mmCIF file with all atom_site columns, C-alpha atoms in Angstrom:
data_model
loop_
_atom_site.group_PDB
_atom_site.id
_atom_site.type_symbol
_atom_site.label_atom_id
_atom_site.label_alt_id
_atom_site.label_comp_id
_atom_site.label_asym_id
_atom_site.label_entity_id
_atom_site.label_seq_id
_atom_site.pdbx_PDB_ins_code
_atom_site.Cartn_x
_atom_site.Cartn_y
_atom_site.Cartn_z
_atom_site.occupancy
_atom_site.B_iso_or_equiv
_atom_site.pdbx_formal_charge
_atom_site.auth_seq_id
_atom_site.auth_comp_id
_atom_site.auth_asym_id
_atom_site.auth_atom_id
_atom_site.pdbx_PDB_model_num
ATOM 1   C CA . MET V 1 1   ? -43.029 260.984 18.718 1.00 40.00 ? 1   MET V CA 1
ATOM 2   C CA . VAL V 1 2   ? -45.540 261.855 21.346 1.00 48.00 ? 2   VAL V CA 1
ATOM 3   C CA . ALA V 1 3   ? -47.708 259.145 22.816 1.00 55.00 ? 3   ALA V CA 1
ATOM 4   C CA . ALA V 1 4   ? -51.461 259.588 22.190 1.00 63.00 ? 4   ALA V CA 1
ATOM 5   C CA . GLN V 1 5   ? -53.418 260.397 25.289 1.00 83.00 ? 5   GLN V CA 1
ATOM 6   C CA . THR V 1 6   ? -55.807 258.049 26.772 1.00 93.00 ? 6   THR V CA 1
ATOM 7   C CA . ALA V 1 7   ? -59.492 259.154 26.278 1.00 95.00 ? 7   ALA V CA 1
ATOM 8   C CA . LEU V 1 8   ? -62.245 259.222 29.077 1.00 96.00 ? 8   LEU V CA 1
ATOM 9   C CA . ASN V 1 9   ? -65.034 257.922 26.916 1.00 95.00 ? 9   ASN V CA 1
ATOM 10  C CA . ASP V 1 10  ? -67.880 257.472 29.539 1.00 95.00 ? 10  ASP V CA 1
ATOM 11  C CA . MET V 1 11  ? -68.899 257.580 33.086 1.00 96.00 ? 11  MET V CA 1
ATOM 12  C CA . ARG V 1 12  ? -71.621 255.402 34.602 1.00 95.00 ? 12  ARG V CA 1
ATOM 13  C CA . ILE V 1 13  ? -73.159 255.364 38.028 1.00 96.00 ? 13  ILE V CA 1
ATOM 14  C CA . ASN V 1 14  ? -74.862 252.471 39.776 1.00 96.00 ? 14  ASN V CA 1
ATOM 15  C CA . ALA V 1 15  ? -76.407 253.477 43.078 1.00 94.00 ? 15  ALA V CA 1
ATOM 16  C CA . GLU V 1 16  ? -77.839 251.341 45.895 1.00 87.00 ? 16  GLU V CA 1
ATOM 17  C CA . GLU V 1 17  ? -78.826 252.363 49.483 1.00 81.00 ? 17  GLU V CA 1
ATOM 18  C CA . ASP V 1 18  ? -75.383 252.458 51.232 1.00 87.00 ? 18  ASP V CA 1
ATOM 19  C CA . GLU V 1 19  ? -73.099 252.013 48.219 1.00 93.00 ? 19  GLU V CA 1
ATOM 20  C CA . THR V 1 20  ? -72.540 253.624 44.943 1.00 96.00 ? 20  THR V CA 1
ATOM 21  C CA . ARG V 1 21  ? -70.271 252.592 42.028 1.00 97.00 ? 21  ARG V CA 1
ATOM 22  C CA . LEU V 1 22  ? -68.786 255.108 39.601 1.00 97.00 ? 22  LEU V CA 1
ATOM 23  C CA . VAL V 1 23  ? -67.187 253.523 36.482 1.00 97.00 ? 23  VAL V CA 1
ATOM 24  C CA . LEU V 1 24  ? -64.873 255.476 34.233 1.00 97.00 ? 24  LEU V CA 1
ATOM 25  C CA . ASP V 1 25  ? -64.620 254.009 30.646 1.00 96.00 ? 25  ASP V CA 1
ATOM 26  C CA . LEU V 1 26  ? -61.112 254.676 29.268 1.00 96.00 ? 26  LEU V CA 1
ATOM 27  C CA . SER V 1 27  ? -59.423 253.800 26.046 1.00 94.00 ? 27  SER V CA 1
ATOM 28  C CA . ASN V 1 28  ? -56.353 252.511 27.776 1.00 93.00 ? 28  ASN V CA 1
ATOM 29  C CA . GLU V 1 29  ? -55.136 251.782 31.264 1.00 94.00 ? 29  GLU V CA 1
ATOM 30  C CA . VAL V 1 30  ? -53.891 254.878 33.122 1.00 94.00 ? 30  VAL V CA 1
ATOM 31  C CA . GLN V 1 31  ? -51.918 256.036 36.031 1.00 95.00 ? 31  GLN V CA 1
ATOM 32  C CA . TYR V 1 32  ? -54.120 257.892 38.649 1.00 96.00 ? 32  TYR V CA 1
ATOM 33  C CA . LYS V 1 33  ? -53.759 259.655 42.023 1.00 96.00 ? 33  LYS V CA 1
ATOM 34  C CA . ILE V 1 34  ? -56.708 259.693 44.388 1.00 96.00 ? 34  ILE V CA 1
ATOM 35  C CA . PHE V 1 35  ? -57.295 261.789 47.472 1.00 95.00 ? 35  PHE V CA 1
ATOM 36  C CA . THR V 1 36  ? -60.086 263.165 49.706 1.00 94.00 ? 36  THR V CA 1
ATOM 37  C CA . LEU V 1 37  ? -61.141 266.751 50.684 1.00 93.00 ? 37  LEU V CA 1
ATOM 38  C CA . ASN V 1 38  ? -63.488 268.020 53.310 1.00 91.00 ? 38  ASN V CA 1
ATOM 39  C CA . ASN V 1 39  ? -66.086 270.921 53.441 1.00 90.00 ? 39  ASN V CA 1
ATOM 40  C CA . PRO V 1 40  ? -67.730 269.833 51.163 1.00 92.00 ? 40  PRO V CA 1
ATOM 41  C CA . ASN V 1 41  ? -66.795 266.001 51.033 1.00 94.00 ? 41  ASN V CA 1
ATOM 42  C CA . ARG V 1 42  ? -64.940 265.325 47.908 1.00 96.00 ? 42  ARG V CA 1
ATOM 43  C CA . LEU V 1 43  ? -63.082 262.440 46.328 1.00 96.00 ? 43  LEU V CA 1
ATOM 44  C CA . VAL V 1 44  ? -60.601 263.693 43.774 1.00 97.00 ? 44  VAL V CA 1
ATOM 45  C CA . VAL V 1 45  ? -59.224 261.531 41.060 1.00 97.00 ? 45  VAL V CA 1
ATOM 46  C CA . ASP V 1 46  ? -56.323 262.727 38.918 1.00 97.00 ? 46  ASP V CA 1
ATOM 47  C CA . LEU V 1 47  ? -55.995 260.834 35.709 1.00 97.00 ? 47  LEU V CA 1
ATOM 48  C CA . LEU V 1 48  ? -52.562 261.264 33.966 1.00 96.00 ? 48  LEU V CA 1
ATOM 49  C CA . ARG V 1 49  ? -52.275 261.801 30.280 1.00 95.00 ? 49  ARG V CA 1
ATOM 50  C CA . VAL V 1 50  ? -55.950 261.564 29.845 1.00 95.00 ? 50  VAL V CA 1
ATOM 51  C CA . ARG V 1 51  ? -58.472 263.785 27.786 1.00 94.00 ? 51  ARG V CA 1
ATOM 52  C CA . LYS V 1 52  ? -62.113 263.815 27.965 1.00 93.00 ? 52  LYS V CA 1
ATOM 53  C CA . THR V 1 53  ? -64.276 263.170 24.900 1.00 92.00 ? 53  THR V CA 1
ATOM 54  C CA . ASN V 1 54  ? -67.218 265.307 23.813 1.00 90.00 ? 54  ASN V CA 1
ATOM 55  C CA . LYS V 1 55  ? -69.535 262.816 25.479 1.00 92.00 ? 55  LYS V CA 1
ATOM 56  C CA . ILE V 1 56  ? -68.195 263.756 28.966 1.00 91.00 ? 56  ILE V CA 1
ATOM 57  C CA . LYS V 1 57  ? -69.839 266.863 30.360 1.00 92.00 ? 57  LYS V CA 1
ATOM 58  C CA . SER V 1 58  ? -68.005 269.238 32.668 1.00 92.00 ? 58  SER V CA 1
ATOM 59  C CA . SER V 1 59  ? -70.537 268.854 35.368 1.00 90.00 ? 59  SER V CA 1
ATOM 60  C CA . THR V 1 60  ? -72.856 265.836 35.955 1.00 91.00 ? 60  THR V CA 1
ATOM 61  C CA . LYS V 1 61  ? -75.600 265.392 38.631 1.00 94.00 ? 61  LYS V CA 1
ATOM 62  C CA . GLY V 1 62  ? -74.914 262.239 40.784 1.00 93.00 ? 62  GLY V CA 1
ATOM 63  C CA . GLU V 1 63  ? -76.937 259.466 42.250 1.00 94.00 ? 63  GLU V CA 1
ATOM 64  C CA . GLY V 1 64  ? -76.738 257.606 45.470 1.00 94.00 ? 64  GLY V CA 1
ATOM 65  C CA . LEU V 1 65  ? -73.823 258.809 47.634 1.00 95.00 ? 65  LEU V CA 1
ATOM 66  C CA . ILE V 1 66  ? -72.572 261.071 44.754 1.00 96.00 ? 66  ILE V CA 1
ATOM 67  C CA . ASP V 1 67  ? -73.989 264.744 44.697 1.00 96.00 ? 67  ASP V CA 1
ATOM 68  C CA . THR V 1 68  ? -72.178 265.976 41.583 1.00 96.00 ? 68  THR V CA 1
ATOM 69  C CA . ILE V 1 69  ? -69.148 265.047 39.460 1.00 97.00 ? 69  ILE V CA 1
ATOM 70  C CA . ARG V 1 70  ? -66.891 267.642 37.745 1.00 97.00 ? 70  ARG V CA 1
ATOM 71  C CA . VAL V 1 71  ? -64.425 266.943 35.133 1.00 97.00 ? 71  VAL V CA 1
ATOM 72  C CA . ALA V 1 72  ? -61.690 269.315 33.848 1.00 95.00 ? 72  ALA V CA 1
ATOM 73  C CA . LYS V 1 73  ? -58.123 269.612 32.724 1.00 93.00 ? 73  LYS V CA 1
ATOM 74  C CA . ASN V 1 74  ? -55.996 270.488 35.863 1.00 89.00 ? 74  ASN V CA 1
ATOM 75  C CA . THR V 1 75  ? -52.708 270.665 33.949 1.00 91.00 ? 75  THR V CA 1
ATOM 76  C CA . PRO V 1 76  ? -51.865 269.933 30.268 1.00 90.00 ? 76  PRO V CA 1
ATOM 77  C CA . ASN V 1 77  ? -51.187 266.189 31.272 1.00 91.00 ? 77  ASN V CA 1
ATOM 78  C CA . LYS V 1 78  ? -53.799 265.690 34.014 1.00 95.00 ? 78  LYS V CA 1
ATOM 79  C CA . LEU V 1 79  ? -57.632 265.394 33.873 1.00 96.00 ? 79  LEU V CA 1
ATOM 80  C CA . ARG V 1 80  ? -59.211 265.888 37.227 1.00 97.00 ? 80  ARG V CA 1
ATOM 81  C CA . VAL V 1 81  ? -62.485 264.167 38.153 1.00 98.00 ? 81  VAL V CA 1
ATOM 82  C CA . VAL V 1 82  ? -63.871 265.691 41.410 1.00 98.00 ? 82  VAL V CA 1
ATOM 83  C CA . ILE V 1 83  ? -66.680 263.629 43.010 1.00 97.00 ? 83  ILE V CA 1
ATOM 84  C CA . GLU V 1 84  ? -68.730 265.555 45.515 1.00 96.00 ? 84  GLU V CA 1
ATOM 85  C CA . THR V 1 85  ? -70.318 263.243 48.007 1.00 95.00 ? 85  THR V CA 1
ATOM 86  C CA . LYS V 1 86  ? -73.424 263.764 50.197 1.00 93.00 ? 86  LYS V CA 1
ATOM 87  C CA . GLN V 1 87  ? -71.452 262.382 53.225 1.00 91.00 ? 87  GLN V CA 1
ATOM 88  C CA . THR V 1 88  ? -68.138 261.142 54.212 1.00 91.00 ? 88  THR V CA 1
ATOM 89  C CA . VAL V 1 89  ? -67.504 257.824 52.445 1.00 92.00 ? 89  VAL V CA 1
ATOM 90  C CA . LEU V 1 90  ? -65.083 254.972 52.239 1.00 93.00 ? 90  LEU V CA 1
ATOM 91  C CA . TYR V 1 91  ? -63.813 254.201 48.823 1.00 95.00 ? 91  TYR V CA 1
ATOM 92  C CA . LYS V 1 92  ? -62.020 251.378 46.878 1.00 96.00 ? 92  LYS V CA 1
ATOM 93  C CA . VAL V 1 93  ? -60.451 251.812 43.434 1.00 96.00 ? 93  VAL V CA 1
ATOM 94  C CA . ASN V 1 94  ? -59.812 249.132 40.856 1.00 94.00 ? 94  ASN V CA 1
ATOM 95  C CA . MET V 1 95  ? -58.243 249.531 37.390 1.00 94.00 ? 95  MET V CA 1
ATOM 96  C CA . LEU V 1 96  ? -59.664 246.790 35.058 1.00 92.00 ? 96  LEU V CA 1
ATOM 97  C CA . LYS V 1 97  ? -57.635 246.042 32.059 1.00 88.00 ? 97  LYS V CA 1
ATOM 98  C CA . SER V 1 98  ? -59.348 246.004 28.665 1.00 82.00 ? 98  SER V CA 1
ATOM 99  C CA . SER V 1 99  ? -60.393 242.718 27.170 1.00 80.00 ? 99  SER V CA 1
ATOM 100 C CA . GLN V 1 100 ? -61.677 241.754 23.692 1.00 77.00 ? 100 GLN V CA 1
ATOM 101 C CA . LYS V 1 101 ? -65.095 243.010 24.498 1.00 80.00 ? 101 LYS V CA 1
ATOM 102 C CA . ARG V 1 102 ? -64.489 245.992 26.734 1.00 84.00 ? 102 ARG V CA 1
ATOM 103 C CA . ASN V 1 103 ? -62.049 248.908 27.171 1.00 88.00 ? 103 ASN V CA 1
ATOM 104 C CA . SER V 1 104 ? -60.109 249.678 30.362 1.00 94.00 ? 104 SER V CA 1
ATOM 105 C CA . ARG V 1 105 ? -62.267 250.774 33.279 1.00 96.00 ? 105 ARG V CA 1
ATOM 106 C CA . LEU V 1 106 ? -61.479 252.548 36.442 1.00 97.00 ? 106 LEU V CA 1
ATOM 107 C CA . VAL V 1 107 ? -63.940 251.425 39.109 1.00 97.00 ? 107 VAL V CA 1
ATOM 108 C CA . ILE V 1 108 ? -64.547 253.515 42.144 1.00 97.00 ? 108 ILE V CA 1
ATOM 109 C CA . ASP V 1 109 ? -66.754 251.951 44.792 1.00 96.00 ? 109 ASP V CA 1
ATOM 110 C CA . LEU V 1 110 ? -68.052 254.263 47.545 1.00 96.00 ? 110 LEU V CA 1
ATOM 111 C CA . LYS V 1 111 ? -69.673 253.003 50.809 1.00 94.00 ? 111 LYS V CA 1
ATOM 112 C CA . SER V 1 112 ? -71.336 254.932 53.361 1.00 90.00 ? 112 SER V CA 1
ATOM 113 C CA . MET V 1 113 ? -69.091 255.493 56.348 1.00 82.00 ? 113 MET V CA 1
ATOM 114 C CA . TYR V 1 114 ? -72.261 255.773 58.610 1.00 74.00 ? 114 TYR V CA 1
ATOM 115 C CA . GLU V 1 115 ? -74.038 252.515 57.412 1.00 58.00 ? 115 GLU V CA 1
ATOM 116 C CA . GLY V 1 116 ? -74.273 250.878 60.831 1.00 55.00 ? 116 GLY V CA 1
ATOM 117 C CA . SER V 1 117 ? -73.031 253.762 62.915 1.00 44.00 ? 117 SER V CA 1
ATOM 118 C CA . GLN V 1 118 ? -76.170 255.831 62.904 1.00 46.00 ? 118 GLN V CA 1
ATOM 119 C CA . LYS V 1 119 ? -78.178 252.802 64.302 1.00 43.00 ? 119 LYS V CA 1
ATOM 120 C CA . VAL V 1 120 ? -75.478 252.064 67.004 1.00 43.00 ? 120 VAL V CA 1
ATOM 121 C CA . VAL V 1 121 ? -75.424 255.783 68.081 1.00 44.00 ? 121 VAL V CA 1
ATOM 122 C CA . ALA V 1 122 ? -79.134 256.062 68.057 1.00 42.00 ? 122 ALA V CA 1
ATOM 123 C CA . SER V 1 123 ? -79.412 252.906 70.257 1.00 38.00 ? 123 SER V CA 1
ATOM 124 C CA . ALA V 1 124 ? -76.815 254.300 72.639 1.00 42.00 ? 124 ALA V CA 1
ATOM 125 C CA . ILE V 1 125 ? -78.666 257.498 73.083 1.00 44.00 ? 125 ILE V CA 1
ATOM 126 C CA . ASN V 1 126 ? -81.921 255.882 73.545 1.00 41.00 ? 126 ASN V CA 1
ATOM 127 C CA . ASN V 1 127 ? -80.469 253.364 76.134 1.00 41.00 ? 127 ASN V CA 1
ATOM 128 C CA . SER V 1 128 ? -78.717 256.133 78.114 1.00 41.00 ? 128 SER V CA 1
ATOM 129 C CA . LYS V 1 129 ? -81.805 257.309 80.013 1.00 41.00 ? 129 LYS V CA 1
#
């Protein structure tokens, strides 16, 4: 008997000035792998044994630190979510277990790597005269 694949049911973005949260709503907890790529800046999330539902578009315009999100099967057992970011970001990932009221969620928090750096660099340049 083959185990049913977990479904990616929805994606939500919550954007603030220097932080952006992407929530992937899943029917069950999943195994995942995450890594970054450069030129352009991307965060890649491989979801193992996951399929996307019809509600999930192949490409979605982002908000905040996210430029675009692409979702596609990478292999028969792997759904790949590619998050193109507007700049280099720091990220934190949490898998939240399902409860009586909510399905499992993979929460990806992105934070601007340059939040305070730009001010410090600008200040150092201005003071070097």
